[in-house]
Short mmCIF file of C-alpha atoms in Angstrom, two decimals:
data_model
loop_
_atom_site.label_atom_id
_atom_site.label_comp_id
_atom_site.label_asym_id
_atom_site.label_seq_id
_atom_site.Cartn_x
_atom_site.Cartn_y
_atom_site.Cartn_z
CA UNK A 1 97.73 54.51 92.98
CA UNK A 2 96.38 55.97 89.74
CA UNK A 3 99.59 55.05 87.92
CA UNK A 4 99.20 51.42 88.91
CA UNK A 5 95.54 51.49 87.85
CA UNK A 6 96.53 53.00 84.50
CA UNK A 7 98.87 50.10 83.78
CA UNK A 8 96.21 47.57 84.79
CA UNK A 9 93.75 49.20 82.39
CA UNK A 10 96.05 48.44 79.48
CA UNK A 11 97.93 51.73 79.35
CA UNK A 12 101.29 50.51 78.11
CA UNK A 13 102.58 53.73 76.51
CA UNK A 14 104.00 56.17 79.07
CA UNK A 15 104.72 58.70 76.32
CA UNK A 16 101.08 58.78 75.24
CA UNK A 17 99.89 59.09 78.83
CA UNK A 18 102.31 61.97 79.49
CA UNK A 19 101.17 63.70 76.30
CA UNK A 20 97.47 63.48 77.24
CA UNK A 21 98.21 64.72 80.74
CA UNK A 22 100.31 67.66 79.58
CA UNK A 23 98.01 68.80 76.78
CA UNK A 24 94.92 68.79 79.00
CA UNK A 25 96.84 70.34 81.90
CA UNK A 26 98.32 73.07 79.68
CA UNK A 27 94.88 74.04 78.34
CA UNK A 28 93.46 74.26 81.86
CA UNK A 29 96.44 76.26 83.15
CA UNK A 30 96.27 78.68 80.23
CA UNK A 31 92.54 79.15 80.83
CA UNK A 32 93.14 79.72 84.54
CA UNK A 33 95.91 82.20 83.84
CA UNK A 34 93.73 84.15 81.42
CA UNK A 35 90.80 84.20 83.83
CA UNK A 36 92.98 85.51 86.66
CA UNK A 37 95.33 87.86 84.81
CA UNK A 38 93.51 88.68 81.56
CA UNK A 39 95.61 89.90 78.63
CA UNK A 40 98.73 89.88 80.82
CA UNK A 41 99.13 86.27 79.79
CA UNK A 42 100.51 87.61 76.50
CA UNK A 43 102.88 90.09 78.20
CA UNK A 44 105.97 87.92 78.65
CA UNK A 45 109.08 90.04 78.29
CA UNK A 46 111.47 89.03 75.51
CA UNK A 47 114.34 88.82 77.98
CA UNK A 48 112.51 86.02 79.84
CA UNK A 49 111.76 83.83 76.81
CA UNK A 50 114.85 81.71 77.41
CA UNK A 51 113.98 81.15 81.09
CA UNK A 52 110.45 80.02 80.18
CA UNK A 53 111.88 77.69 77.51
CA UNK A 54 114.18 76.12 80.13
CA UNK A 55 111.23 75.81 82.49
CA UNK A 56 109.31 73.99 79.76
CA UNK A 57 112.20 71.55 79.28
CA UNK A 58 112.22 70.80 83.01
CA UNK A 59 108.45 70.27 83.03
CA UNK A 60 108.65 67.88 80.08
CA UNK A 61 111.57 65.86 81.45
CA UNK A 62 110.04 65.68 84.93
CA UNK A 63 106.81 64.26 83.49
CA UNK A 64 108.00 61.76 80.92
CA UNK A 65 111.05 60.52 82.87
CA UNK A 66 109.00 59.85 86.00
CA UNK A 67 106.43 57.83 84.04
CA UNK A 68 109.14 55.78 82.31
CA UNK A 69 111.02 55.32 85.59
CA UNK A 70 107.79 54.26 87.30
CA UNK A 71 107.07 51.74 84.52
CA UNK A 72 110.58 50.26 84.33
CA UNK A 73 111.18 50.02 88.08
CA UNK A 74 108.50 49.81 90.80
CA UNK A 75 106.14 52.25 92.54
CA UNK A 76 108.21 51.84 95.72
CA UNK A 77 111.46 52.70 93.98
CA UNK A 78 109.88 55.66 92.14
CA UNK A 79 108.62 57.03 95.45
CA UNK A 80 111.92 56.60 97.28
CA UNK A 81 113.83 58.21 94.40
CA UNK A 82 112.00 61.48 95.10
CA UNK A 83 113.93 61.72 98.38
CA UNK A 84 116.94 62.96 96.41
CA UNK A 85 115.09 66.13 95.29
CA UNK A 86 115.56 68.06 98.59
CA UNK A 87 119.24 67.13 98.65
CA UNK A 88 119.81 68.16 95.02
CA UNK A 89 117.92 71.44 95.51
CA UNK A 90 119.74 72.22 98.75
CA UNK A 91 123.17 71.56 97.21
CA UNK A 92 122.39 73.62 94.11
CA UNK A 93 121.03 76.63 96.01
CA UNK A 94 124.00 76.51 98.38
CA UNK A 95 126.59 76.33 95.59
CA UNK A 96 124.82 79.07 93.62
CA UNK A 97 124.70 81.31 96.67
CA UNK A 98 120.90 81.47 96.65
CA UNK A 99 120.53 80.15 100.19
CA UNK A 100 122.87 80.06 103.17
CA UNK A 101 123.75 76.44 104.10
CA UNK A 102 123.38 76.86 107.85
CA UNK A 103 123.81 73.97 110.24
CA UNK A 104 120.12 73.93 111.13
CA UNK A 105 119.02 73.97 107.47
CA UNK A 106 121.41 71.12 106.63
CA UNK A 107 120.21 69.13 109.63
CA UNK A 108 116.58 69.65 108.67
CA UNK A 109 117.08 68.39 105.11
CA UNK A 110 119.00 65.35 106.29
CA UNK A 111 116.42 64.46 108.95
CA UNK A 112 113.51 64.73 106.52
CA UNK A 113 115.23 62.52 103.95
CA UNK A 114 116.28 60.00 106.60
CA UNK A 115 112.84 59.87 108.20
CA UNK A 116 111.05 59.38 104.90
CA UNK A 117 113.52 56.70 103.89
CA UNK A 118 112.92 54.81 107.14
CA UNK A 119 109.16 55.06 106.57
CA UNK A 120 109.45 53.82 103.00
CA UNK A 121 111.61 50.88 104.02
CA UNK A 122 109.30 50.00 106.89
CA UNK A 123 106.17 50.03 104.75
CA UNK A 124 107.58 48.09 101.80
CA UNK A 125 107.61 44.33 101.47
CA UNK A 126 110.78 42.68 100.26
CA UNK A 127 109.29 41.85 96.92
CA UNK A 128 108.60 45.53 96.30
CA UNK A 129 112.09 46.68 97.22
CA UNK A 130 114.41 46.28 94.23
CA UNK A 131 117.36 47.59 96.18
CA UNK A 132 117.08 44.72 98.66
CA UNK A 133 116.79 42.26 95.82
CA UNK A 134 119.84 43.69 94.15
CA UNK A 135 121.86 43.41 97.36
CA UNK A 136 120.79 39.81 97.85
CA UNK A 137 121.65 39.00 94.26
CA UNK A 138 125.11 40.45 94.70
CA UNK A 139 125.71 38.57 97.94
CA UNK A 140 124.37 35.17 96.94
CA UNK A 141 125.91 33.02 94.26
CA UNK A 142 123.68 31.79 91.49
CA UNK A 143 121.01 34.43 92.11
CA UNK A 144 119.39 35.93 89.01
CA UNK A 145 120.92 39.26 87.92
CA UNK A 146 119.11 42.54 88.27
CA UNK A 147 117.06 43.18 85.08
CA UNK A 148 118.57 45.74 82.74
CA UNK A 149 115.21 47.52 82.59
CA UNK A 150 115.50 48.28 86.31
CA UNK A 151 118.76 50.14 85.79
CA UNK A 152 117.21 52.08 82.92
CA UNK A 153 114.33 52.99 85.21
CA UNK A 154 116.78 54.09 87.91
CA UNK A 155 118.55 56.31 85.37
CA UNK A 156 115.24 57.85 84.29
CA UNK A 157 114.33 58.61 87.90
CA UNK A 158 117.75 60.15 88.57
CA UNK A 159 117.32 62.51 85.62
CA UNK A 160 113.72 63.23 86.65
CA UNK A 161 114.66 64.28 90.18
CA UNK A 162 117.38 66.53 88.82
CA UNK A 163 114.87 68.12 86.44
CA UNK A 164 112.42 68.82 89.26
CA UNK A 165 115.15 70.43 91.35
CA UNK A 166 116.07 72.65 88.42
CA UNK A 167 112.41 73.56 87.96
CA UNK A 168 112.07 74.70 91.58
CA UNK A 169 115.19 76.84 91.48
CA UNK A 170 114.51 78.40 88.06
CA UNK A 171 110.91 79.41 88.74
CA UNK A 172 111.95 81.11 92.00
CA UNK A 173 113.19 84.14 90.07
CA UNK A 174 110.25 84.14 87.65
CA UNK A 175 107.55 84.26 90.34
CA UNK A 176 109.19 87.36 91.80
CA UNK A 177 108.52 89.20 88.53
CA UNK A 178 105.24 87.62 87.34
CA UNK A 179 102.02 86.29 88.93
CA UNK A 180 102.07 82.62 89.86
CA UNK A 181 99.27 81.68 87.45
CA UNK A 182 101.20 83.10 84.50
CA UNK A 183 104.48 81.38 85.35
CA UNK A 184 102.66 78.05 85.71
CA UNK A 185 100.76 78.51 82.44
CA UNK A 186 103.83 79.57 80.44
CA UNK A 187 106.17 76.90 81.79
CA UNK A 188 103.77 73.98 81.60
CA UNK A 189 102.50 74.98 78.15
CA UNK A 190 106.09 75.10 76.89
CA UNK A 191 106.55 71.59 78.28
CA UNK A 192 103.38 70.46 76.52
CA UNK A 193 104.69 71.76 73.19
CA UNK A 194 107.89 69.75 73.71
CA UNK A 195 105.82 66.69 74.59
CA UNK A 196 103.83 67.10 71.38
CA UNK A 197 107.01 67.40 69.30
CA UNK A 198 108.58 64.41 71.05
CA UNK A 199 105.49 62.30 70.46
CA UNK A 200 105.88 62.75 66.72
CA UNK A 201 109.37 61.26 66.82
CA UNK A 202 108.69 58.38 69.22
CA UNK A 203 105.30 57.52 67.71
CA UNK A 204 103.35 58.00 70.92
CA UNK A 205 101.09 60.55 69.23
CA UNK A 206 99.43 57.63 67.40
CA UNK A 207 98.46 56.05 70.73
CA UNK A 208 96.37 58.98 71.96
CA UNK A 209 92.99 57.30 71.28
CA UNK A 210 94.14 54.13 73.07
CA UNK A 211 94.65 56.11 76.28
CA UNK A 212 90.89 56.66 76.48
CA UNK A 213 89.90 53.02 75.99
CA UNK A 214 87.87 52.75 79.21
CA UNK A 215 86.05 54.99 81.71
CA UNK A 216 88.72 54.24 84.30
CA UNK A 217 91.51 55.30 81.94
CA UNK A 218 89.68 58.54 81.18
CA UNK A 219 89.26 59.20 84.90
CA UNK A 220 92.95 58.55 85.57
CA UNK A 221 94.08 60.94 82.84
CA UNK A 222 91.67 63.67 83.94
CA UNK A 223 92.67 63.24 87.57
CA UNK A 224 96.35 63.37 86.66
CA UNK A 225 95.84 66.50 84.53
CA UNK A 226 93.82 68.38 87.18
CA UNK A 227 94.86 67.34 90.69
CA UNK A 228 98.23 65.97 89.58
CA UNK A 229 99.21 68.87 87.32
CA UNK A 230 97.09 72.04 87.60
CA UNK A 231 96.45 71.99 91.35
CA UNK A 232 99.86 70.55 92.20
CA UNK A 233 101.95 73.03 90.21
CA UNK A 234 99.82 76.01 91.24
CA UNK A 235 100.43 75.15 94.90
CA UNK A 236 104.13 74.33 94.48
CA UNK A 237 104.79 77.51 92.49
CA UNK A 238 102.88 79.63 95.01
CA UNK A 239 104.96 78.09 97.80
CA UNK A 240 108.16 78.76 95.83
CA UNK A 241 107.26 82.46 95.70
CA UNK A 242 107.08 82.76 99.48
CA UNK A 243 109.41 80.04 100.81
CA UNK A 244 113.01 78.94 100.18
CA UNK A 245 113.40 76.43 97.36
CA UNK A 246 115.02 73.87 99.65
CA UNK A 247 112.02 73.99 101.99
CA UNK A 248 109.55 73.53 99.10
CA UNK A 249 111.63 70.59 97.84
CA UNK A 250 111.24 68.90 101.22
CA UNK A 251 107.49 68.70 100.65
CA UNK A 252 108.17 66.25 97.82
CA UNK A 253 110.13 64.04 100.18
CA UNK A 254 107.06 63.64 102.39
CA UNK A 255 105.42 61.46 99.73
CA UNK A 256 106.46 58.13 101.33
CA UNK A 257 105.02 59.34 104.65
CA UNK A 258 101.69 60.14 103.03
CA UNK A 259 101.60 56.82 101.17
CA UNK A 260 102.35 54.92 104.37
CA UNK A 261 99.78 56.88 106.35
CA UNK A 262 97.11 56.26 103.69
CA UNK A 263 97.83 52.56 103.91
CA UNK A 264 97.40 52.60 107.68
CA UNK A 265 94.22 54.71 107.71
CA UNK A 266 92.35 53.37 104.67
CA UNK A 267 93.79 49.94 103.89
CA UNK A 268 94.40 48.67 107.44
CA UNK A 269 98.11 48.18 106.86
CA UNK A 270 99.79 47.11 110.13
CA UNK A 271 101.89 49.79 111.79
CA UNK A 272 105.60 48.97 111.93
CA UNK A 273 108.13 50.33 114.39
CA UNK A 274 110.40 51.49 111.58
CA UNK A 275 107.58 53.59 110.16
CA UNK A 276 106.90 55.25 113.50
CA UNK A 277 110.60 56.06 113.85
CA UNK A 278 110.54 57.49 110.33
CA UNK A 279 107.56 59.73 111.16
CA UNK A 280 109.32 61.08 114.25
CA UNK A 281 112.63 61.76 112.49
CA UNK A 282 110.94 63.42 109.50
CA UNK A 283 108.81 65.67 111.72
CA UNK A 284 111.95 66.78 113.56
CA UNK A 285 113.42 67.72 110.19
CA UNK A 286 110.29 69.64 109.24
CA UNK A 287 110.45 71.53 112.55
CA UNK A 288 114.10 72.40 111.94
CA UNK A 289 113.40 73.67 108.41
CA UNK A 290 110.35 75.62 109.60
CA UNK A 291 112.38 77.32 112.30
CA UNK A 292 114.88 78.42 109.66
CA UNK A 293 112.11 79.93 107.53
CA UNK A 294 110.59 81.70 110.56
CA UNK A 295 113.96 83.09 111.59
CA UNK A 296 114.70 84.34 108.09
CA UNK A 297 111.28 85.99 107.98
CA UNK A 298 111.91 87.72 111.30
CA UNK A 299 115.34 88.90 110.12
CA UNK A 300 113.84 90.30 106.93
CA UNK A 301 111.06 92.05 108.85
CA UNK A 302 113.56 93.79 111.15
CA UNK A 303 116.06 94.64 108.42
CA UNK A 304 116.64 98.35 107.60
CA UNK A 305 114.35 99.64 104.88
CA UNK A 306 117.19 100.75 102.66
CA UNK A 307 118.65 97.23 102.52
CA UNK A 308 115.46 95.48 101.49
CA UNK A 309 114.44 94.61 97.94
CA UNK A 310 112.04 97.14 96.43
CA UNK A 311 110.82 95.35 93.33
CA UNK A 312 107.10 95.61 92.48
CA UNK A 313 106.42 92.07 93.66
CA UNK A 314 108.13 92.71 96.99
CA UNK A 315 106.09 95.86 97.57
CA UNK A 316 102.92 93.89 96.92
CA UNK A 317 104.00 91.21 99.40
CA UNK A 318 104.76 93.88 102.00
CA UNK A 319 101.26 95.26 101.56
#
């Protein structure tokens, strides 16, 4: 919603918007990390510098590629593209041996993605579904071709979802060794530095004043930097510390459900049968994934003491 309002307010430079969002968000995250952990914010071990640098790259790509993909495609397509994040994360963690690809876990991921896709398709009008338009253009002779900008937007969204999956998996190890507030501050600040460097080359740094050309634009940027960055990444990173990465990734897939539900509750959007089916299927997937997490927690609680991890962070969690 705020992204659409930003474009209507004359914000035509996604790079400048991403830069404003990341700079403000990084300052707030650094301040929060210092308030919570004090001088420990300067205690990053040299051996972890490379991991934080990679985390910064993922933060930067996730931000700027989503905004460009959103601008070049449609809000509907940008939302549906996020459904690939749980699948990418699940496949990566399974191949890397980080999580066991059980039948129930696989079923849960598939049901969540399928349910959210049904909801998104049910709530979207044909004019807002580029995929339907592309299929009709391919089937009918003389139909106008799909704009090249749409394919560029699709490519940006594909790279963005891959970056977010990498971010979830990489920060899993970091939050076992450091407090959540520090990992968020370090990673996002590194991404902000990359955004600042990139803005010098693409010229978006010169558009910074234009991003504050109206009270609404200022509100959108501040909202995106606080609720959309600080609060969001603090919660996601905290969840990553205590839950499997594939389960955290599924929370991103619930976005179409939330958008559809907001439309029904606040904008009197008519309820469609396909949406109701999507809700039911997605909730079954959530229940399956939750049962996996509960079972793994019970197994860990009943495991012999000598086989459990005894790192400082694990001892704190046990307490």
